[in-house]
Amino acid sequence: MSATGALQSFAGRRVLITGHTGFKGSWLCLWLSRLGAHVTGFSDSIPTDPSHFVELKLDVDDRRGDICNPAAVAAAVADAKPDIIFHFAAQSLVRKAYSDPLTTYRANVLGTLAVLEAARSNGIGATVLATTDKVYRNDESGRRYKEDDELGGSDPYSASKSCAEIMAQSYRDSFLGEGAMLVATVRAGNVVGGGDWAEDRLLPDLMRAAFGGQAALIRNPHSTRPWQHVLDVLAGYLQVGARLLAGDRDAADAWNLGPMADSSIRVQDLLDATAARTPQLRFEIQPDETGRHESALLQLDSAKAMDRLGWRPRWEGEMIERTIDWYRAFYERGRIISGDQIDSYQAALD
């Protein structure tokens, strides 16, 4: 199935997105709505101010509830009757997970379990769970992790997402043979793009500082991360989802969706590239003195997705430029160019 064919398969489909008011969730709501899908969202709140979801003014069925409340999740699934679920609702900040591990484990473990059980009990045939590249037991050797490498997690956030992966595998092993319940997990790196106002994310922090006349504080300039544009990542999610909708049992698996080989970027290099395009940007190095662990090097091997799905990142070389363009349009002209960027991205497919 081509990338364009995968997108077209969502026309007329009923889709439930948990965490739809967040960064990736709001972008996926917009993209699926433009593809002709009937979108229902389930979230507990608007997580940031400003909010990409609010700015988009989307015509979706916008529902509120606690992802950790199995009855509320089951009711949303029963009412929406989705053909597919994309599960994004989570506590996704590493530093916040250190300060509040209980909330992090609750959201990322119990929330995922509530979604899996709602999908099973309502006979939903396709479920895509977003986890993270941080689910691996990272020895920081520089090798690229494959989907069958050992799971782990040296911090509460990473460990909570590893738990979610184990639960997803248990549902595949336990229930795949009973019917059409197909569950996939998708593991991506540090996602960037316009409309992200979460705390402790590098590019949003830089954009807030640049357009707010302040200096950004940088903790780990020598860390290396697999940064990716949000549309590259979501395109992979949609290609996996399209395979599940088509009943492809081989797609009910774990999928790495990372940058091409040798495309991970040091924080310092990203700072330099951003400063070159945003002359007003100022930043200061302020090392983290807490002693809390954050991986200095993490890379994914995405050969399986490239070979079996035909997925590949299209905006790898222009993710910084595209992200800065979005924030510049918002801060300087009051424009939301998300739809224009989706159109430009789709034009580059296949």
XYZ file of C-alpha atoms in Angstrom:
350
model
C 0.000 0.000 0.000
C 1.479 3.360 -1.031
C 1.659 6.281 1.392
C -1.005 8.120 -0.595
C -3.190 5.020 -0.709
C -2.861 4.651 3.052
C -4.091 8.197 3.587
C -6.993 7.754 1.197
C -8.160 4.683 3.110
C -9.303 6.911 5.998
C -11.996 8.698 3.970
C -15.363 8.017 5.607
C -13.791 6.068 8.474
C -14.767 6.610 12.113
C -11.669 7.403 14.154
C -11.252 7.888 17.909
C -8.163 9.781 19.078
C -7.310 9.878 22.765
C -5.250 12.878 23.807
C -6.637 14.750 20.812
C -6.133 18.171 22.417
C -2.367 17.663 22.683
C 0.336 18.417 20.135
C 0.379 15.234 18.046
C -3.298 14.550 18.678
C -4.413 17.920 17.335
C -2.282 17.565 14.211
C -3.780 14.105 13.599
C -7.316 15.452 14.123
C -6.681 18.080 11.464
C -5.099 15.665 9.002
C -7.803 13.020 9.345
C -10.561 15.626 9.078
C -9.035 16.864 5.826
C -8.945 13.258 4.598
C -12.700 12.917 5.165
C -12.650 10.847 8.366
C -15.239 11.252 11.121
C -13.138 12.131 14.151
C -14.021 11.779 17.826
C -11.565 12.981 20.447
C -11.262 11.977 24.099
C -9.110 14.059 26.477
C -9.287 15.316 30.019
C -8.426 18.962 29.271
C -6.678 21.485 27.060
C -3.060 20.914 28.124
C -1.423 24.213 27.139
C -2.156 27.882 26.602
C -1.845 28.696 23.739
C -3.268 25.478 22.335
C -2.889 24.157 18.802
C -6.203 22.321 19.166
C -8.040 25.485 20.215
C -6.433 27.566 17.458
C -7.466 25.050 14.793
C -11.193 25.351 15.658
C -11.807 21.826 14.393
C -15.247 20.369 13.742
C -14.750 17.114 15.682
C -16.745 15.344 18.370
C -14.828 16.762 21.339
C -15.264 14.671 24.496
C -13.803 15.081 27.976
C -12.912 12.363 30.452
C -10.167 10.695 32.470
C -8.173 8.209 30.403
C -7.638 6.183 33.598
C -11.381 5.743 34.143
C -12.221 2.468 32.364
C -15.962 3.206 32.362
C -15.475 6.625 30.772
C -13.123 5.240 28.126
C -15.451 2.326 27.372
C -18.424 4.700 27.052
C -16.518 6.927 24.616
C -15.545 3.932 22.507
C -19.078 2.513 22.576
C -20.593 5.858 21.552
C -18.058 6.662 18.820
C -18.079 3.130 17.346
C -14.677 3.760 15.764
C -13.137 1.694 13.031
C -9.753 2.524 14.569
C -8.354 4.058 17.764
C -5.196 6.149 17.975
C -4.093 6.331 21.609
C -1.990 9.405 22.449
C -3.282 10.362 25.910
C -0.302 10.212 28.268
C 1.985 12.038 30.651
C 4.824 12.566 28.177
C 7.355 14.828 29.936
C 10.490 13.158 31.308
C 11.244 15.784 33.963
C 7.635 15.927 35.147
C 7.703 12.150 35.519
C 10.592 12.485 37.952
C 8.613 14.942 40.089
C 5.323 13.022 39.839
C 5.932 9.352 39.017
C 2.571 8.239 40.382
C 0.608 10.366 37.898
C 2.939 9.275 35.105
C 2.523 5.544 35.749
C -1.203 5.993 36.283
C -1.729 7.775 32.966
C 0.667 5.740 30.863
C -0.054 2.284 32.263
C -3.643 2.329 33.514
C -4.700 4.649 30.694
C -3.295 2.316 28.074
C -4.921 -0.661 29.780
C -8.299 1.131 29.776
C -7.986 1.748 26.023
C -6.947 -1.827 25.250
C -9.803 -3.265 27.268
C -12.348 -0.851 25.758
C -11.167 -1.845 22.296
C -11.395 -5.558 23.128
C -14.800 -5.415 24.787
C -16.280 -3.292 21.998
C -14.853 -5.376 19.176
C -12.648 -2.623 17.726
C -10.555 -4.148 14.986
C -7.653 -1.671 14.878
C -5.770 0.129 17.654
C -2.537 2.118 17.347
C -0.729 2.925 20.610
C 1.900 5.677 20.573
C 4.797 4.935 22.911
C 8.346 6.289 22.481
C 11.892 5.509 21.403
C 12.790 5.561 25.111
C 11.237 2.132 25.754
C 14.557 0.381 25.108
C 17.139 -0.564 27.729
C 19.626 2.002 26.463
C 23.319 1.212 26.954
C 24.276 4.396 25.037
C 26.639 2.374 22.865
C 25.573 4.223 19.726
C 23.926 1.226 18.104
C 20.472 1.594 16.639
C 17.759 -0.244 18.522
C 15.492 -2.682 16.704
C 11.964 -3.605 17.678
C 12.977 -6.917 19.220
C 15.693 -5.419 21.448
C 15.262 -5.551 25.205
C 12.791 -3.114 26.730
C 13.711 -1.161 29.830
C 13.615 2.366 31.185
C 15.976 4.143 33.569
C 13.468 6.846 34.484
C 9.745 6.796 35.366
C 8.570 8.054 31.967
C 10.594 5.523 29.951
C 9.674 2.656 32.258
C 5.976 3.535 32.142
C 6.033 3.398 28.348
C 7.878 0.079 28.438
C 5.035 -1.228 30.600
C 2.564 -0.053 27.951
C 4.508 -1.971 25.301
C 4.421 -5.144 27.399
C 0.662 -4.798 27.905
C 0.111 -4.330 24.175
C 2.129 -7.471 23.466
C 0.118 -9.387 26.048
C -3.128 -8.388 24.315
C -1.701 -9.482 20.965
C -0.615 -12.818 22.414
C -3.850 -13.371 24.341
C -6.586 -12.133 22.031
C -5.325 -11.918 18.433
C -6.476 -15.441 17.781
C -10.004 -14.767 19.064
C -11.008 -12.357 16.324
C -10.114 -9.185 14.537
C -8.500 -7.225 17.391
C -5.272 -5.889 15.864
C -2.985 -3.795 18.091
C 0.170 -2.004 16.972
C 2.617 0.134 18.914
C 4.564 2.948 17.266
C 7.871 4.161 18.677
C 9.105 7.576 17.551
C 11.760 9.975 18.780
C 11.684 13.644 19.718
C 8.862 15.087 17.624
C 8.966 18.741 16.583
C 6.621 21.005 14.666
C 4.437 24.050 15.030
C 1.779 24.212 17.703
C 3.736 22.546 20.499
C 3.680 24.653 23.671
C 4.517 21.948 26.202
C 7.150 22.650 28.826
C 10.655 21.200 28.651
C 10.667 20.637 24.910
C 13.639 22.164 23.167
C 12.204 23.800 20.044
C 9.039 25.130 21.755
C 11.265 26.577 24.488
C 13.469 28.213 21.842
C 10.491 29.666 19.986
C 8.901 31.029 23.176
C 12.197 32.660 24.074
C 12.906 34.037 20.605
C 9.506 35.638 20.096
C 9.094 36.580 23.767
C 12.365 38.468 24.071
C 13.880 36.093 26.631
C 16.861 33.746 26.813
C 16.222 30.005 26.580
C 17.904 27.814 29.196
C 19.636 24.727 27.755
C 20.473 21.719 29.960
C 22.366 19.204 27.810
C 23.905 20.739 24.662
C 25.927 17.608 23.854
C 23.039 15.134 23.925
C 22.041 13.509 20.655
C 18.386 12.941 19.815
C 16.418 11.504 16.863
C 14.398 14.649 16.120
C 11.614 14.297 13.566
C 8.893 16.490 12.141
C 5.427 15.693 13.450
C 4.079 15.023 9.946
C 6.762 12.412 9.255
C 5.808 10.617 12.453
C 2.052 10.878 11.911
C 2.434 9.625 8.350
C 3.978 6.491 9.823
C 1.163 6.140 12.342
C -1.380 6.453 9.535
C 0.400 3.875 7.383
C 0.377 1.408 10.263
C -3.276 2.230 10.948
C -4.228 1.721 7.309
C -2.685 -1.753 7.359
C -4.660 -2.635 10.489
C -7.875 -1.349 8.892
C -7.173 -3.606 5.927
C -6.964 -6.580 8.306
C -3.209 -7.073 7.930
C -2.343 -9.202 10.970
C 1.390 -8.767 10.312
C 0.974 -5.050 11.014
C -0.165 -5.845 14.574
C 3.353 -5.411 15.864
C 5.811 -2.857 17.257
C 7.179 -0.308 14.782
C 10.161 2.013 15.043
C 9.633 5.299 13.207
C 12.922 7.126 13.519
C 15.162 9.273 11.324
C 17.245 7.858 8.509
C 20.692 6.515 9.363
C 23.154 9.167 10.597
C 20.385 11.764 10.878
C 20.193 12.177 14.652
C 21.234 15.665 15.717
C 23.145 17.010 18.709
C 21.327 19.605 20.779
C 24.123 22.095 20.060
C 23.748 21.609 16.296
C 19.998 22.131 16.532
C 20.613 25.306 18.556
C 23.004 26.621 15.920
C 20.609 25.828 13.056
C 17.710 27.487 14.876
C 19.747 30.580 15.740
C 20.806 30.940 12.104
C 17.144 31.174 11.085
C 15.983 33.163 14.117
C 18.497 35.985 14.719
C 16.684 37.235 17.814
C 17.194 33.926 19.635
C 19.309 33.989 22.792
C 20.126 30.975 24.933
C 22.189 30.128 27.991
C 23.699 26.803 29.024
C 22.426 25.814 32.458
C 23.482 22.222 33.232
C 21.043 20.026 35.131
C 22.412 19.771 38.677
C 19.840 17.271 39.955
C 21.811 14.232 38.849
C 18.719 12.725 37.268
C 19.371 10.444 34.345
C 18.596 11.554 30.789
C 19.995 9.540 27.891
C 22.810 11.316 26.067
C 22.529 9.137 22.956
C 19.533 7.253 21.582
C 18.946 6.032 18.031
C 16.383 3.820 16.301
C 16.672 1.317 13.482
C 13.545 1.869 11.348
C 14.415 -0.566 8.572
C 11.327 -2.682 9.260
C 8.937 0.229 8.703
C 10.816 1.329 5.613
C 10.932 -2.158 4.113
C 7.496 -3.478 5.082
C 5.386 -0.309 5.161
C 7.212 1.768 2.576
C 7.418 4.550 5.158
C 10.251 7.032 5.154
C 10.715 10.545 6.566
C 10.164 13.242 3.946
C 10.895 16.395 5.956
C 14.019 15.270 7.756
C 16.189 17.892 6.087
C 13.688 20.697 6.537
C 12.088 19.993 9.912
C 13.763 22.961 11.615
C 12.868 25.347 8.798
C 9.258 24.105 8.683
C 8.893 24.404 12.454
C 10.296 27.925 12.573
C 8.050 28.928 9.644
C 5.024 27.787 11.651
C 5.927 29.728 14.790
C 6.911 32.811 12.809
C 3.528 32.801 11.065
C 1.797 32.478 14.434
C 3.780 35.015 16.444
C 4.353 37.605 13.719
C 1.194 37.348 11.600
C -1.345 35.550 13.805
C -1.734 32.817 11.194
C -2.132 29.054 11.649
C -0.463 27.363 8.677
C -0.953 23.747 9.769
C -3.303 22.972 6.893
C -0.905 24.518 4.373
C 1.919 22.399 5.736
C -0.174 19.222 5.503
C -0.962 20.048 1.872
C 2.742 20.623 1.167
C 3.673 17.385 2.886
C 1.100 15.313 1.016
C 2.317 16.743 -2.277
C 5.749 15.246 -1.526
C 4.431 11.714 -0.945
C 5.169 8.871 -3.332
